[in-house]
Short mmCIF file of C-alpha atoms in Angstrom, two decimals:
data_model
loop_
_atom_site.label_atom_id
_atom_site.label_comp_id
_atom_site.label_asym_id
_atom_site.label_seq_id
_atom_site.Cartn_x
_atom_site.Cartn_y
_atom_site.Cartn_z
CA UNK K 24 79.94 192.76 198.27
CA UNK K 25 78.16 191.26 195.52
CA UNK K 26 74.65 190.89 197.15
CA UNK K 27 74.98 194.67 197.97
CA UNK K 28 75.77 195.41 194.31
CA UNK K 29 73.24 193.42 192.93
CA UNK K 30 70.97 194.86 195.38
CA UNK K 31 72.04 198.47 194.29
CA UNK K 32 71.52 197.36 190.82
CA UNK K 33 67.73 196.33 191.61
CA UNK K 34 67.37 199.72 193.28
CA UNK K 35 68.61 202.08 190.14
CA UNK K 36 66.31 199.37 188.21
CA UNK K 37 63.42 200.23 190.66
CA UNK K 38 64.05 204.21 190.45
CA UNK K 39 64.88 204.33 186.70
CA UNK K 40 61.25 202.76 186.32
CA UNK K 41 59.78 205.07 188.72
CA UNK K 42 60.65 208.02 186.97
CA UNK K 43 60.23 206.57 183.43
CA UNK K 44 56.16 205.98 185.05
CA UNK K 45 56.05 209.90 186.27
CA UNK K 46 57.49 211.09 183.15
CA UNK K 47 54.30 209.18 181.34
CA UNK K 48 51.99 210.28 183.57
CA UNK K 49 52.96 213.67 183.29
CA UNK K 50 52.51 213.40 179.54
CA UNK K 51 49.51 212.50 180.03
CA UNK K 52 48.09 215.21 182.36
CA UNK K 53 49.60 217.34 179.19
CA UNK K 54 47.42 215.59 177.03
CA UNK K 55 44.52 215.44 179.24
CA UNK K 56 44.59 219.48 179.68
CA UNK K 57 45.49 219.97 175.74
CA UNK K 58 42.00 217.94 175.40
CA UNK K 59 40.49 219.81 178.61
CA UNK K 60 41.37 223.05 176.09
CA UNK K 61 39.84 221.94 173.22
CA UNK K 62 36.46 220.92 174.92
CA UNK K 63 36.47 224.85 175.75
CA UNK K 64 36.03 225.65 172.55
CA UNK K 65 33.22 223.43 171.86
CA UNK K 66 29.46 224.64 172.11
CA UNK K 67 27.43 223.00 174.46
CA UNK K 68 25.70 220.04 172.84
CA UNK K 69 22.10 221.50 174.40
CA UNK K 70 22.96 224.76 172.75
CA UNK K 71 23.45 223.31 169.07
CA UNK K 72 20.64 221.24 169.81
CA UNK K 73 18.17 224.20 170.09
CA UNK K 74 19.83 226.12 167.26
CA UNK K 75 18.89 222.42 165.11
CA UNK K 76 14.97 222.78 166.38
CA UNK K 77 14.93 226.57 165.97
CA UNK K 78 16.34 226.12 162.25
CA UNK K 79 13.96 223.21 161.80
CA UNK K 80 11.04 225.29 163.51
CA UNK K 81 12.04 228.50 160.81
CA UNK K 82 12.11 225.91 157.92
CA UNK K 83 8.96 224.59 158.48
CA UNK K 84 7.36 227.68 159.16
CA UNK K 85 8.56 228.99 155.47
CA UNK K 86 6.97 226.15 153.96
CA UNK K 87 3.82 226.41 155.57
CA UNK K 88 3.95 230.34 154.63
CA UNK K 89 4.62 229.34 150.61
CA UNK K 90 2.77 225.99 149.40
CA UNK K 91 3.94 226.24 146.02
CA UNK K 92 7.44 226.19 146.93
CA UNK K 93 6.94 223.47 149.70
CA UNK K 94 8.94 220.40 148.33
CA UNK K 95 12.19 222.49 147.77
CA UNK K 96 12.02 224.21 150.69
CA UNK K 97 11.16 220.98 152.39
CA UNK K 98 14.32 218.90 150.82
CA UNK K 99 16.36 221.92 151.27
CA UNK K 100 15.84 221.49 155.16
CA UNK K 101 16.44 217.69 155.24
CA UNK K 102 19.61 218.37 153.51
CA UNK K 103 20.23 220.64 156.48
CA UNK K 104 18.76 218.27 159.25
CA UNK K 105 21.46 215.41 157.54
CA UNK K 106 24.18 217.77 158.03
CA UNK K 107 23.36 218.94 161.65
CA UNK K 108 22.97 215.50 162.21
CA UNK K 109 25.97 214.08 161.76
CA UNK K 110 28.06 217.28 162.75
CA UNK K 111 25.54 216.42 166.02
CA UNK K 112 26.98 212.09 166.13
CA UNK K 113 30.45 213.78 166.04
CA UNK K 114 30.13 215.82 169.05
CA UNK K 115 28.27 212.90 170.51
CA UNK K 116 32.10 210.90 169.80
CA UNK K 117 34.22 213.33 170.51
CA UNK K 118 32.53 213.85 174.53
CA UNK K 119 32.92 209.97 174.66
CA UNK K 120 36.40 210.25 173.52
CA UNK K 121 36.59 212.86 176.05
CA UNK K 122 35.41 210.42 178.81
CA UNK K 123 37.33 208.30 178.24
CA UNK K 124 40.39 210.13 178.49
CA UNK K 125 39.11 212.06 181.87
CA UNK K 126 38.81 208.45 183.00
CA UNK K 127 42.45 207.10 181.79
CA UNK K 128 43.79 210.65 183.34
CA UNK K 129 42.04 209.81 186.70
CA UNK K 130 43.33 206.57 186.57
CA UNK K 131 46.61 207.48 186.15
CA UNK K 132 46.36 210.20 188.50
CA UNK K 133 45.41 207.89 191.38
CA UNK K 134 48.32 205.59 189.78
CA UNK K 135 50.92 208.03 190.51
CA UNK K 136 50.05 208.58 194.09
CA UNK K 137 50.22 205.42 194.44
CA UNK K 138 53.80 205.04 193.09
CA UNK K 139 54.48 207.58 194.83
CA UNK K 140 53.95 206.59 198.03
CA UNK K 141 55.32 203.36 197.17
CA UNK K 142 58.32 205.23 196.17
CA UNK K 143 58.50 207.12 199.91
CA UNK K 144 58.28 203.33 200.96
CA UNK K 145 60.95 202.14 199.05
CA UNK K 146 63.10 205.01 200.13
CA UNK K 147 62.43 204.35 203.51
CA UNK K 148 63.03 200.97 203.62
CA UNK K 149 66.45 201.08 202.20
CA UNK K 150 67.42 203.76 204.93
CA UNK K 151 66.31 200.64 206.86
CA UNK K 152 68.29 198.09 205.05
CA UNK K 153 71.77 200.05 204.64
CA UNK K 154 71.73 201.22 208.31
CA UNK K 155 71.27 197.42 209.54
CA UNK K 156 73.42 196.60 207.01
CA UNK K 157 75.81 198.85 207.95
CA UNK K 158 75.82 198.22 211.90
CA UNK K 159 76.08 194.10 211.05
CA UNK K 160 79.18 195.04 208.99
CA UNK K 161 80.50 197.22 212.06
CA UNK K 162 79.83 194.16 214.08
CA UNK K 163 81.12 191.60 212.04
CA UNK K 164 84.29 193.60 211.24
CA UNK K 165 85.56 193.61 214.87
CA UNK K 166 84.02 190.09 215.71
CA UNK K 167 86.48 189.16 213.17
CA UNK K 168 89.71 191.36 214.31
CA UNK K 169 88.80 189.71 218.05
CA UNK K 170 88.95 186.33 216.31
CA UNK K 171 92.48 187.24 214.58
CA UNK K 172 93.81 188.44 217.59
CA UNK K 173 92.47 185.64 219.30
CA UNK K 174 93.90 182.95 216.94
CA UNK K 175 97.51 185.31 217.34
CA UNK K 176 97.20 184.62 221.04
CA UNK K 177 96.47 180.93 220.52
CA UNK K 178 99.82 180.44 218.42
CA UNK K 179 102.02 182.36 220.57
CA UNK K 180 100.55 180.13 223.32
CA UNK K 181 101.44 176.97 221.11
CA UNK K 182 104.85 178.09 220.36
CA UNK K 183 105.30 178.88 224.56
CA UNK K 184 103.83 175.32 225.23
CA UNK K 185 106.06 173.55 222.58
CA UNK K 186 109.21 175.40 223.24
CA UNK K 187 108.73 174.90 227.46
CA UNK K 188 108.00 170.82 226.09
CA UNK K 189 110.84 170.96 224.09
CA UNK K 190 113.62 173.28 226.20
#
Protein backbone atom coordinates (compact mmCIF):
# COMPACT_ATOMS: atom_id res chain seq x y z
CA UNK A 1 0.00 0.00 0.00
CA UNK A 2 2.65 2.36 0.63
CA UNK A 3 4.92 1.61 -2.43
CA UNK A 4 1.72 2.17 -4.55
CA UNK A 5 1.16 5.53 -2.84
CA UNK A 6 4.47 6.67 -3.07
CA UNK A 7 4.46 5.54 -6.53
CA UNK A 8 1.19 7.58 -7.21
CA UNK A 9 2.84 10.42 -5.57
CA UNK A 10 5.91 10.26 -8.13
CA UNK A 11 3.32 10.08 -10.90
CA UNK A 12 1.17 13.45 -9.95
CA UNK A 13 4.95 14.76 -9.39
CA UNK A 14 5.78 13.58 -12.99
CA UNK A 15 2.38 15.06 -14.58
CA UNK A 16 2.28 18.27 -12.47
CA UNK A 17 5.82 18.93 -14.14
CA UNK A 18 4.66 17.97 -17.46
CA UNK A 19 2.10 20.40 -17.67
CA UNK A 20 3.95 23.16 -15.73
CA UNK A 21 6.76 22.48 -19.08
CA UNK A 22 3.67 22.83 -21.76
CA UNK A 23 2.28 25.72 -20.05
CA UNK A 24 6.00 27.43 -20.62
CA UNK A 25 6.31 26.39 -23.83
CA UNK A 26 3.15 27.64 -24.82
CA UNK A 27 4.16 31.02 -23.45
CA UNK A 28 6.67 30.98 -25.38
CA UNK A 29 5.18 30.22 -28.84
CA UNK A 30 3.03 33.47 -27.55
CA UNK A 31 6.04 35.31 -27.33
CA UNK A 32 7.68 33.98 -30.29
CA UNK A 33 4.50 35.03 -32.59
CA UNK A 34 4.10 38.53 -30.55
CA UNK A 35 7.90 38.95 -31.89
CA UNK A 36 6.99 37.11 -35.34
CA UNK A 37 4.30 40.35 -35.37
CA UNK A 38 6.51 42.90 -34.71
CA UNK A 39 9.19 41.82 -37.36
CA UNK A 40 6.07 42.49 -39.80
CA UNK A 41 6.18 45.77 -39.23
CA UNK A 42 9.75 46.27 -39.82
CA UNK A 43 11.16 47.40 -43.33
CA UNK A 44 13.37 45.18 -44.92
CA UNK A 45 16.95 45.99 -43.94
CA UNK A 46 17.89 45.99 -48.03
CA UNK A 47 15.09 48.45 -48.45
CA UNK A 48 16.39 51.11 -45.79
CA UNK A 49 19.64 50.38 -47.05
CA UNK A 50 18.90 51.80 -50.57
CA UNK A 51 16.78 54.64 -49.20
CA UNK A 52 20.49 55.46 -47.02
CA UNK A 53 22.53 55.41 -50.62
CA UNK A 54 19.71 57.16 -52.51
CA UNK A 55 19.68 60.00 -49.69
CA UNK A 56 23.46 59.93 -49.69
CA UNK A 57 23.48 59.85 -53.66
CA UNK A 58 20.78 63.21 -53.53
CA UNK A 59 23.10 64.85 -50.89
CA UNK A 60 26.02 64.63 -52.73
CA UNK A 61 24.58 65.54 -55.85
CA UNK A 62 23.33 69.03 -54.13
CA UNK A 63 26.70 69.74 -53.15
CA UNK A 64 28.28 69.16 -56.28
CA UNK A 65 25.33 71.41 -57.89
CA UNK A 66 26.22 74.49 -55.20
CA UNK A 67 30.11 74.82 -54.26
CA UNK A 68 29.64 77.66 -52.14
CA UNK A 69 27.34 75.97 -49.90
CA UNK A 70 29.36 72.61 -49.97
CA UNK A 71 30.62 72.24 -46.29
CA UNK A 72 27.05 72.72 -44.79
CA UNK A 73 25.45 70.75 -47.03
CA UNK A 74 28.22 68.26 -46.65
CA UNK A 75 28.03 68.15 -42.56
CA UNK A 76 24.37 68.34 -42.86
CA UNK A 77 24.50 64.82 -44.63
CA UNK A 78 27.00 63.21 -42.19
CA UNK A 79 24.72 64.24 -39.50
CA UNK A 80 22.19 62.25 -41.50
CA UNK A 81 24.55 59.26 -42.46
CA UNK A 82 25.26 59.10 -38.24
CA UNK A 83 21.67 58.86 -37.70
CA UNK A 84 20.80 56.22 -40.43
CA UNK A 85 23.59 54.56 -39.11
CA UNK A 86 22.84 53.72 -35.96
CA UNK A 87 18.94 53.48 -36.54
CA UNK A 88 20.74 50.85 -39.29
CA UNK A 89 23.12 48.82 -35.96
CA UNK A 90 19.65 48.67 -34.27
CA UNK A 91 17.89 46.79 -36.86
CA UNK A 92 21.09 44.86 -37.27
CA UNK A 93 20.29 43.84 -33.09
CA UNK A 94 17.00 43.57 -33.12
CA UNK A 95 17.12 40.56 -36.31
CA UNK A 96 19.81 38.94 -34.00
CA UNK A 97 17.56 39.22 -31.12
CA UNK A 98 15.11 37.84 -33.42
CA UNK A 99 17.33 34.76 -34.14
CA UNK A 100 17.82 34.04 -31.35
CA UNK A 101 14.45 33.73 -30.18
CA UNK A 102 13.33 31.70 -33.56
CA UNK A 103 16.11 29.45 -32.31
CA UNK A 104 15.01 29.16 -28.42
CA UNK A 105 11.24 28.72 -29.97
CA UNK A 106 12.52 25.83 -32.20
CA UNK A 107 14.20 24.45 -29.47
CA UNK A 108 11.50 24.36 -27.37
CA UNK A 109 9.25 23.29 -29.98
CA UNK A 110 11.22 20.10 -30.64
CA UNK A 111 11.36 19.99 -26.61
CA UNK A 112 7.75 19.59 -26.30
CA UNK A 113 7.39 16.79 -28.73
CA UNK A 114 9.65 15.28 -27.06
CA UNK A 115 7.86 15.48 -23.65
CA UNK A 116 5.26 14.68 -25.23
CA UNK A 117 5.90 11.56 -26.42
CA UNK A 118 7.62 10.84 -23.33
CA UNK A 119 4.44 11.68 -21.71
CA UNK A 120 2.37 8.96 -24.14
CA UNK A 121 5.26 6.70 -22.71
CA UNK A 122 4.74 7.33 -19.32
CA UNK A 123 1.04 6.88 -19.72
CA UNK A 124 1.50 3.76 -21.26
CA UNK A 125 3.69 2.29 -19.06
CA UNK A 126 1.64 2.77 -16.02
CA UNK A 127 -1.39 1.05 -17.86
CA UNK A 128 1.43 -1.54 -17.81
CA UNK A 129 2.37 -1.32 -14.25
CA UNK A 130 -1.27 -1.09 -12.56
CA UNK A 131 -2.64 -3.96 -14.74
CA UNK A 132 0.38 -6.34 -13.55
CA UNK A 133 0.00 -4.88 -10.49
CA UNK A 134 -3.36 -5.49 -10.32
CA UNK A 135 -3.43 -9.28 -11.61
CA UNK A 136 -0.34 -10.07 -8.87
CA UNK A 137 -2.72 -8.62 -6.23
CA UNK A 138 -5.64 -10.92 -7.70
CA UNK A 139 -3.16 -13.69 -7.41
CA UNK A 140 -1.74 -13.10 -4.23
CA UNK A 141 -5.17 -12.42 -2.64
CA UNK A 142 -6.47 -15.99 -3.22
CA UNK A 143 -2.93 -17.65 -2.82
CA UNK A 144 -3.43 -16.30 0.55
CA UNK A 145 -7.30 -17.32 1.27
CA UNK A 146 -5.98 -21.05 -0.07
CA UNK A 147 -3.26 -20.76 2.58
CA UNK A 148 -5.95 -19.73 5.41
CA UNK A 149 -8.11 -22.32 4.49
CA UNK A 150 -5.36 -24.55 4.29
CA UNK A 151 -3.89 -23.76 7.76
CA UNK A 152 -8.03 -24.14 8.98
CA UNK A 153 -7.82 -27.64 7.60
CA UNK A 154 -4.47 -28.33 9.25
CA UNK A 155 -5.92 -27.44 12.84
CA UNK A 156 -9.07 -29.21 12.54
CA UNK A 157 -6.82 -32.14 11.51
CA UNK A 158 -4.66 -31.52 14.78
CA UNK A 159 -7.56 -31.26 17.00
CA UNK A 160 -9.03 -34.86 15.16
CA UNK A 161 -5.48 -36.40 15.71
CA UNK A 162 -5.18 -35.20 19.40
CA UNK A 163 -8.67 -35.89 20.46
CA UNK A 164 -8.56 -39.75 18.61
CA UNK A 165 -4.79 -39.82 20.82
CA UNK A 166 -6.43 -38.66 23.67
CA UNK A 167 -10.24 -40.40 23.60
Amino acid sequence: ETRHAGFSQRLVDVEDALRQTAAAVKQAVGEFESVRGLRAKFVPLTVRLSRVEEATAATLAATRRRPGDGGLLLEAAQGELEVLNTRLSECEERTRAFDDIKKAHFGLANENIMLEAHQASLHERLDHLEQNLGSSVERCGKEIVSLIASQKQLALDLKRAASEEGG
